[in-house]
Amino acid sequence: MAGPGIWSGTISFSLVAIPVRLVRGVSSGRVSFHLLHAGDYARLARRMYCPKEDALVPPEEIVRGFELPSGRCLPVTEEELESVSPERSRTIEILEFVDADAIDPLYRNRPYYLVPLKGGEKAYRLLAEAMSRTGKAGLARLVLAEREHLVAVSSREGALALTTLHYAEELVPVASPDAEPGKPDEGLKEAMKASILGMEARFDPARHADERRRKLLALLERKAAESVYVQAPPAEEETAGPPDLMAALEEAMAQMRGSR
Amino acid sequence: MDAKGALWKGSIRFGLFAVPVKLHTAARESRVHFHLLHKTDGERLHQVMVCGLDDRPVPPEEQVKGYEVAEGRYVLVEPEELAALDPEPSRAIEVREFVPGAQVDPFLIDHVYTLLPDGGYGFGELLAALDETGMAGICAWTMRKRAYVGCLEARGGSLRLAALRHADEVVGASTLGLAQLPVTEKELRIGCDLIGMLAAPFSPQKYQDEHQRRLKELIQAKADGQAPVLQRPRVLHPTPPDGLMAALEASLRKVA
C-alpha cells in the first residue's frame, strides 16, 4: 500500500497535464524503537517546547523561522513560501527528455513514485509507456516545502518514478588522481580483468541481507520469548494528546525537516 | 568547496589484489537552514520527549529504548546490547562478486562516494579494468561502526563506491495499486514522437537553484520590513481521459 502523500499536484509535458501525488520510493528497514520513561515505562512522545512560556506548543502555533545574519530568526509562513516559486509549487513541468542511462548516478538524491489521482490514470500510463519505449527520462523542477529540486521522471515497472537530483553546484569537486602518472600497466590491468570475470555472478540483492538487523531481531525475539519485557501503562487520552494531533505534528515536523 | 579531507580510508580487496583508496562524499545538499518558532512570541522552540502520563518533558537519562512486541508490551534494550552488535572495525572493502553494472537497480543506491588512490598502486588499473569490462563490484565494508554493502564501479573517468540499501527497503511498483489501463498504439506513437521532439542531452550544469536565491531575497525583504507579495501557486487543469488524444495532437503542432 502506498504511504501517505508528501505532495500532490500536476505533472505535465507540453499540453498534457496529469494529476498525481508523490509517495516514497524507499522505506527504512531499521528496527524502530520507542522511547519509554524509565520507572513507569510510559511511552514518550516528541513535542515542541517554548522556553519563554515554559509550555508545550501545539502544531498550529509552530512556524518556520529562518536565521538572519544578525542571529535573529524571521518567521515565514506556508503561503509566503509558496509565493517564492508559485509556478512550480504545485506543478512538475517536464521541459526536456534525456536518455535515462545518461543520468550519472552521482546526481541521484532520493527516489519517489508518482501515483495518478482520479482521471489521470490513462495519461499517466501513456507517459510511463512512452518513456519506457524511448528509454528516456523527463527533467523538471519540483518545489517541496522550502526547497526546489531538479528531478528526473522515469518509467519503472509500469509506474512513474521520480528521483530528486543534486544540482551540479552540489557535487564536490575532487582532484583527479595525481598519484598515477602515465597509462595503466597493461599486465596488471589484464590480470585484474581476469580476476573480475572469474568472480562474475548474477546480481541478487536478497543475497546481501542486513546482518545486524537479523541479529537484533533475534535478540529481541529471544528476550520476548523469555518474558523479559515491561508493560507500559495505558495512555490517558487528554494528557497524551489526541492521536491525530500528534500525527499531524509528526508529519508537519517531518515535512519541515524534509526528512526521507 | 574544499575536497581535501577524506571521509575514510580503506583497501579494496579481490582475488590477490589490494588497492588502497580514500573515500570522499560525492555530493552535498545545500539548504537554507531554518528553526521552528512559536507563532505567538517568535521564540525558538526545543524538541523534548514528553511522558504520556503527566505531559512533562523527560531528560535523556530517564529515557529507555523499548521494542514493541505486543500492545503496550516492550522489550527493553540496553546501549551495551546494541553496541555488541556493532561490526568489528576493518579497513577492508571486500568484493564479494562482480556483476554487470546494468543489473544494479538505481533505487538501491543510497549514497555515492568518490574514490581516490591512497598511495600504493593498482588504482588506475582497477579503474580501467572496471571500465573495460562494464562490471560492478558488490562489496562489503565497515565504516564508523556501521556495516555497508556497496557497488564499486567506474564511470565518467572516476571510481565510485555507492552504498546500497537493502532489497526490502525498496518500494515495489506493484504495491502502488496502479490500474493498468490500455493505451492505443496511435496515442503511444504520438507520445513517443513528442518525447523525441523534446529530447536533449543531459546537461545538469544548465540548472541552478534559483529558488534558494529567491527565498533568501524574500527573507531579506521581509527582514527590512517589506511585506512579501503573496502569489497563489499555478494550478494546471488536468487533461481529461477523453481529451488525451486532442491534447497530444495539439502538443505535436505546438512543438513542431
XYZ file of C-alpha atoms in Angstrom:
516
model
C 0.000 0.000 0.000
C 1.290 3.431 -0.870
C 2.012 5.553 2.179
C 0.548 8.999 2.872
C 1.354 11.522 0.141
C 4.095 14.080 0.621
C 2.968 16.332 -2.202
C 0.189 16.433 -4.741
C -0.233 18.450 -7.892
C 0.109 18.021 -11.643
C 2.866 16.696 -13.820
C 2.904 17.995 -17.376
C 4.738 17.652 -20.646
C 3.768 20.052 -23.431
C -0.048 20.345 -23.257
C -0.737 17.126 -21.367
C -1.351 17.552 -17.622
C -1.687 14.598 -15.217
C -2.941 14.949 -11.618
C -0.635 12.997 -9.293
C 0.583 12.634 -5.753
C 4.102 11.841 -4.573
C 4.878 8.831 -2.370
C 8.156 7.487 -1.046
C 10.171 5.054 -3.157
C 12.114 3.596 -0.269
C 11.283 2.805 3.328
C 13.747 2.428 6.145
C 14.499 -1.133 7.159
C 15.803 -0.024 10.515
C 14.306 -1.704 13.555
C 12.341 1.077 15.213
C 12.271 1.555 18.944
C 10.029 3.653 21.123
C 11.357 5.771 23.914
C 9.924 4.983 27.318
C 10.090 6.714 30.673
C 12.422 4.768 32.972
C 10.437 3.697 36.017
C 6.858 3.745 34.849
C 7.635 2.773 31.201
C 5.106 5.252 29.866
C 5.612 5.893 26.198
C 7.303 9.186 25.371
C 6.151 11.470 22.600
C 8.026 14.144 20.681
C 6.690 17.605 21.397
C 7.887 21.153 20.856
C 8.554 23.249 23.961
C 8.606 27.049 24.336
C 11.210 28.084 26.953
C 9.713 31.581 27.334
C 6.246 30.346 28.253
C 7.586 27.145 29.849
C 4.899 25.225 27.988
C 4.380 22.659 25.278
C 3.289 24.101 21.947
C 0.654 22.565 19.629
C 1.411 22.195 15.872
C -0.835 25.087 14.783
C 1.298 27.503 16.808
C 4.520 26.464 15.106
C 6.064 28.378 12.211
C 9.353 28.079 10.305
C 11.962 30.629 11.226
C 14.938 31.442 9.009
C 18.093 32.694 10.651
C 19.279 36.163 9.591
C 22.955 37.190 9.663
C 22.203 39.120 12.871
C 21.184 35.853 14.552
C 17.531 36.885 14.755
C 15.009 34.350 13.453
C 12.422 35.519 10.944
C 9.104 33.645 10.710
C 7.994 32.682 7.198
C 4.531 31.266 6.568
C 3.495 28.463 4.193
C 1.783 30.969 1.870
C 4.919 33.100 1.700
C 6.997 30.009 0.893
C 4.617 29.019 -1.888
C 4.971 32.528 -3.304
C 8.717 32.092 -3.886
C 8.167 29.855 -6.896
C 4.412 29.907 -7.490
C 4.707 28.400 -10.948
C 6.447 25.350 -9.507
C 4.944 24.633 -6.115
C 2.024 22.651 -7.490
C 3.281 21.608 -10.928
C 6.100 19.455 -12.254
C 6.640 20.695 -15.788
C 8.825 18.433 -17.931
C 10.677 20.686 -20.354
C 13.069 18.150 -21.837
C 13.722 14.434 -22.075
C 17.175 12.865 -21.759
C 18.480 9.312 -22.165
C 17.724 7.620 -18.856
C 21.163 5.954 -18.977
C 22.864 9.327 -19.365
C 21.900 10.394 -15.846
C 25.068 9.807 -13.858
C 24.214 8.038 -10.542
C 26.308 10.726 -8.842
C 23.405 13.124 -9.316
C 20.773 10.855 -7.764
C 19.409 12.032 -4.428
C 16.100 10.493 -3.272
C 13.694 8.139 -5.053
C 9.896 8.520 -5.064
C 6.950 7.311 -7.069
C 4.166 9.353 -8.628
C 0.690 7.874 -8.239
C -2.106 9.118 -10.523
C -5.127 10.821 -8.999
C -8.644 10.224 -10.275
C -8.980 10.878 -14.006
C -5.242 10.869 -14.640
C -4.725 7.111 -14.947
C -4.755 6.972 -18.746
C -2.403 9.887 -19.369
C -0.139 8.523 -16.602
C 0.054 5.139 -18.309
C 0.772 6.800 -21.649
C 3.699 8.754 -20.257
C 5.122 5.699 -18.471
C 4.805 3.523 -21.604
C 6.215 6.140 -23.959
C 9.228 6.771 -21.714
C 9.819 3.033 -21.402
C 9.728 2.622 -25.187
C 12.028 5.543 -25.893
C 14.377 4.860 -22.955
C 14.079 8.493 -21.928
C 13.562 10.303 -18.637
C 11.961 13.732 -18.208
C 13.803 16.541 -16.423
C 11.785 19.048 -14.404
C 11.713 21.037 -11.196
C 9.671 20.343 -8.088
C 9.179 22.517 -5.046
C 8.824 20.578 -1.789
C 8.308 22.789 1.288
C 11.170 25.292 1.329
C 13.354 23.565 -1.270
C 13.274 23.359 -5.023
C 14.638 20.199 -6.559
C 15.794 19.258 -10.000
C 14.040 15.940 -10.680
C 14.157 13.102 -13.174
C 10.879 11.350 -14.003
C 11.302 7.889 -15.468
C 9.419 4.710 -16.191
C 9.874 1.952 -13.628
C 7.969 -1.338 -13.597
C 4.970 0.297 -15.281
C 4.927 3.235 -12.886
C 6.364 6.740 -12.941
C 9.371 7.067 -10.668
C 10.591 10.481 -9.627
C 14.141 10.943 -8.393
C 15.360 14.213 -6.919
C 18.770 15.131 -8.308
C 21.634 17.143 -6.934
C 22.423 20.398 -8.663
C 25.759 20.446 -10.480
C 26.976 23.003 -7.918
C 26.320 20.496 -5.101
C 28.789 17.953 -6.457
C 32.025 18.088 -4.521
C 34.921 18.645 -6.913
C 37.577 16.072 -6.192
C 41.102 16.466 -7.522
C 41.855 13.959 -10.276
C 44.118 11.115 -9.195
C 47.634 12.542 -9.143
C 49.472 9.501 -7.833
C 49.103 7.592 -11.095
C 51.183 9.354 -13.750
C 51.054 7.831 -17.228
C 48.956 4.986 -18.543
C 47.866 1.997 -16.518
C 50.175 -1.024 -16.501
C 48.678 -3.347 -19.126
C 49.788 -6.551 -17.432
C 48.287 -5.576 -14.089
C 45.109 -4.379 -15.733
C 44.660 -7.621 -17.641
C 45.302 -9.663 -14.505
C 42.609 -7.678 -12.727
C 40.174 -8.179 -15.597
C 40.730 -11.925 -15.470
C 40.048 -11.902 -11.738
C 36.945 -9.757 -12.204
C 35.483 -12.037 -14.844
C 36.385 -15.061 -12.745
C 34.257 -13.635 -9.933
C 31.300 -12.828 -12.138
C 27.815 -13.554 -10.789
C 24.242 -12.512 -11.385
C 23.230 -9.685 -9.044
C 20.761 -10.833 -6.415
C 20.187 -8.086 -3.826
C 18.489 -10.558 -1.456
C 21.857 -12.258 -1.001
C 23.238 -9.195 0.719
C 20.888 -9.053 3.680
C 21.219 -6.787 6.686
C 23.126 -8.962 9.173
C 22.816 -6.535 12.030
C 19.052 -6.291 11.655
C 18.747 -10.065 11.678
C 20.857 -10.362 14.841
C 18.968 -7.544 16.549
C 15.572 -9.064 15.778
C 16.827 -12.451 17.023
C 17.926 -10.824 20.280
C 14.560 -9.109 20.688
C 12.603 -12.262 19.939
C 14.681 -14.222 22.422
C 14.027 -11.673 25.148
C 10.329 -11.622 24.358
C 10.174 -15.414 24.468
C 11.933 -15.426 27.827
C 9.309 -12.940 29.040
C 11.906 -10.248 29.589
C 9.629 -7.320 28.886
C 7.747 -4.496 30.561
C 4.179 -3.377 30.281
C 3.540 0.289 29.619
C 0.629 1.934 31.445
C -2.331 2.759 29.202
C -2.027 6.317 27.877
C -4.749 8.674 29.059
C -6.356 10.444 26.110
C -6.218 14.028 27.356
C -2.607 14.004 28.523
C -1.107 12.049 25.617
C -2.791 14.364 23.177
C -5.338 13.283 20.564
C -3.693 10.846 18.096
C -4.480 12.924 15.024
C -2.856 15.977 16.581
C 0.302 14.005 17.296
C 0.273 12.517 13.817
C -0.207 15.991 12.350
C 2.723 17.277 14.407
C 4.963 14.411 13.336
C 4.016 14.926 9.706
C 4.495 18.693 9.922
C 7.897 18.265 11.522
C 8.929 15.598 9.036
C 7.898 17.881 6.181
C 9.633 20.886 7.680
C 12.801 18.926 8.107
C 12.473 17.481 4.608
C 13.164 14.083 6.057
C 13.095 10.925 3.939
C 34.349 23.574 -1.785
C 37.349 22.068 -0.050
C 37.619 18.444 -1.036
C 40.904 17.718 0.649
C 39.765 15.825 3.744
C 38.878 12.207 3.009
C 35.892 10.813 4.879
C 37.535 7.431 5.341
C 40.385 5.272 4.065
C 40.214 1.643 3.071
C 41.613 -1.055 0.819
C 39.672 -2.713 -1.993
C 40.259 -6.468 -1.845
C 39.501 -9.033 -4.537
C 41.488 -12.064 -5.643
C 45.155 -11.313 -4.877
C 44.684 -7.558 -5.161
C 44.563 -4.841 -2.515
C 44.091 -1.284 -3.753
C 44.333 1.474 -1.088
C 41.703 4.206 -1.512
C 40.337 7.350 0.109
C 36.581 7.923 0.228
C 35.104 11.353 -0.389
C 31.463 12.414 -0.231
C 30.372 12.898 -3.833
C 27.562 15.397 -3.330
C 26.361 17.737 -0.636
C 22.829 19.005 -0.273
C 22.886 22.725 0.290
C 19.873 24.011 2.123
C 18.738 27.199 3.756
C 18.544 26.236 7.428
C 15.520 27.014 9.495
C 14.336 26.620 13.068
C 10.894 26.043 14.492
C 9.447 29.126 16.181
C 6.461 29.818 18.384
C 3.986 31.869 16.325
C 2.801 33.908 19.313
C 6.111 35.176 20.677
C 8.670 34.297 17.973
C 10.626 32.203 20.470
C 12.789 29.365 19.209
C 11.311 26.018 20.179
C 13.135 22.999 21.530
C 12.226 19.415 20.879
C 11.509 17.439 24.053
C 10.354 13.948 24.852
C 7.198 14.118 26.921
C 5.849 11.457 29.235
C 2.450 10.195 28.125
C 1.249 10.043 31.737
C 1.906 13.534 33.034
C 2.718 15.544 29.908
C 6.076 16.634 31.317
C 9.426 16.703 29.492
C 11.713 13.797 30.363
C 15.509 14.234 30.340
C 17.694 11.784 28.320
C 18.977 9.967 31.433
C 15.407 8.915 32.250
C 14.718 7.573 28.784
C 14.983 3.893 27.823
C 14.577 2.235 24.446
C 11.863 -0.345 24.048
C 10.813 -2.554 21.146
C 7.074 -3.166 20.973
C 6.313 -6.895 20.772
C 2.597 -6.627 21.606
C 0.137 -3.891 22.519
C 1.801 -1.890 25.288
C 4.396 -4.603 25.810
C 8.038 -3.670 25.311
C 11.354 -5.462 25.355
C 13.955 -3.077 26.784
C 17.326 -2.710 25.126
C 20.472 -1.526 26.846
C 23.039 0.589 24.962
C 25.612 -2.177 25.621
C 23.419 -4.781 23.912
C 23.179 -2.563 20.835
C 26.913 -1.845 20.903
C 27.599 -5.609 20.983
C 26.008 -5.830 17.534
C 28.451 -3.314 16.047
C 30.692 -4.829 13.404
C 34.428 -5.280 14.011
C 36.343 -2.301 12.651
C 38.287 -3.009 9.468
C 39.840 -1.106 6.575
C 39.000 -3.820 4.046
C 36.462 -3.222 1.291
C 35.823 -6.875 0.401
C 34.487 -7.509 -3.075
C 32.116 -10.476 -2.867
C 31.325 -10.717 -6.563
C 31.285 -8.764 -9.806
C 28.035 -8.203 -11.680
C 27.200 -6.412 -14.934
C 26.722 -2.773 -13.915
C 23.307 -2.569 -15.559
C 21.906 -5.170 -13.146
C 22.161 -2.873 -10.127
C 18.778 -1.222 -9.601
C 19.253 2.573 -9.218
C 16.616 2.648 -6.475
C 19.038 0.667 -4.324
C 21.621 3.439 -4.381
C 21.669 5.354 -1.108
C 24.858 7.396 -1.077
C 27.717 7.715 -3.569
C 31.359 8.156 -2.545
C 34.105 9.200 -4.936
C 37.339 7.229 -4.559
C 40.889 8.489 -4.896
C 44.125 6.498 -4.653
C 45.777 6.418 -1.239
C 49.355 5.630 -2.172
C 50.129 2.052 -3.161
C 49.378 1.020 -6.734
C 46.653 -0.525 -8.828
C 44.145 2.334 -8.760
C 44.436 3.337 -12.426
C 44.481 -0.314 -13.479
C 41.339 -1.099 -11.462
C 39.563 1.907 -12.945
C 40.481 0.796 -16.470
C 39.616 -2.865 -15.782
C 36.143 -1.996 -14.479
C 35.562 0.457 -17.294
C 36.538 -2.054 -19.986
C 34.574 -4.979 -18.543
C 31.498 -2.905 -17.647
C 31.343 -4.787 -14.355
C 30.493 -3.518 -10.885
C 31.989 -4.961 -7.710
C 29.482 -5.744 -4.963
C 31.415 -5.087 -1.754
C 31.071 -5.160 1.982
C 32.895 -2.830 4.356
C 32.503 -1.294 7.789
C 32.844 2.387 8.411
C 32.219 4.254 11.680
C 30.691 1.200 13.402
C 28.269 0.555 10.573
C 28.301 -2.297 8.059
C 27.786 -1.316 4.426
C 27.083 -3.135 1.186
C 28.003 -1.214 -1.921
C 28.618 -1.157 -5.615
C 32.097 -0.301 -6.926
C 32.172 0.986 -10.474
C 33.933 3.167 -12.985
C 32.005 5.967 -14.596
C 32.908 9.281 -16.189
C 36.612 8.590 -15.667
C 36.305 8.188 -11.912
C 35.984 5.308 -9.477
C 32.887 5.386 -7.263
C 31.564 3.383 -4.379
C 27.797 3.564 -3.997
C 26.407 2.469 -0.624
C 23.320 0.363 -1.282
C 20.060 -0.009 0.573
C 18.725 -3.450 1.373
C 16.401 -5.061 -1.121
C 13.357 -4.968 1.145
C 13.717 -1.224 1.672
C 12.766 -0.516 -1.940
C 9.058 0.019 -2.548
C 7.928 -2.180 -5.443
C 5.752 -0.520 -8.079
C 3.265 -3.380 -7.779
C 2.382 -2.222 -4.245
C 1.101 1.108 -5.553
C -2.178 -0.376 -6.754
C -1.970 1.088 -10.235
C -4.653 0.179 -12.754
C -3.029 -0.936 -15.978
C -5.296 0.928 -18.375
C -4.812 0.217 -22.078
C -3.359 2.934 -24.279
C -3.869 2.889 -28.056
C -0.937 2.396 -30.391
C -1.712 5.756 -32.002
C -1.585 7.601 -28.692
C 1.672 5.844 -27.844
C 3.217 6.760 -31.175
C 2.364 10.426 -30.712
C 3.649 10.271 -27.143
C 6.970 8.833 -28.319
C 7.193 11.425 -31.127
C 6.636 14.219 -28.615
C 9.337 12.872 -26.348
C 11.691 12.704 -29.324
C 10.996 16.329 -30.189
C 11.678 17.419 -26.630
C 14.863 15.329 -26.396
C 18.116 16.937 -25.304
C 21.481 15.767 -23.961
C 21.843 15.516 -20.180
C 23.493 18.788 -19.162
C 22.940 19.218 -15.424
C 25.105 22.336 -15.226
C 22.262 24.174 -17.030
C 20.196 24.007 -13.879
C 20.861 26.291 -10.932
C 18.986 26.557 -7.678
C 17.080 29.779 -8.311
C 14.607 29.042 -5.578
C 17.216 29.372 -2.832
C 18.297 32.731 -4.183
C 14.703 33.974 -4.332
C 13.969 32.596 -0.873
C 16.936 34.499 0.560
C 15.679 37.653 -1.178
C 12.225 37.169 0.332
C 13.719 36.661 3.784
C 15.886 39.772 3.459
C 12.989 41.878 2.139
C 10.783 40.723 4.997
C 13.527 41.481 7.500
C 13.733 45.007 6.009
C 10.043 45.473 6.764
C 8.602 44.852 3.291
C 5.547 42.620 3.211
C 6.095 39.802 0.683
C 3.737 39.768 -2.293
C 1.666 36.623 -1.914
C 1.107 34.697 -5.123
C -1.144 31.713 -5.419
C 0.575 28.641 -6.872
C -0.148 27.987 -10.516
C -2.607 25.128 -10.937
C -2.900 23.261 -14.220
C -6.164 21.776 -15.407
C -5.724 18.000 -15.680
C -6.235 16.588 -19.185
C -9.494 14.573 -19.131
C -9.165 10.945 -20.337
C -11.295 11.580 -23.436
C -9.286 14.715 -24.192
C -5.931 12.959 -24.190
C -5.672 12.447 -27.962
C -6.614 16.059 -28.660
C -4.009 17.281 -26.144
C -1.365 15.044 -27.733
C -2.130 16.296 -31.233
C -2.180 19.915 -30.099
C 1.171 19.370 -28.394
C 2.658 17.963 -31.606
C 1.566 21.047 -33.501
C 2.937 23.306 -30.791
C 6.345 21.669 -30.538
C 6.907 21.091 -34.249
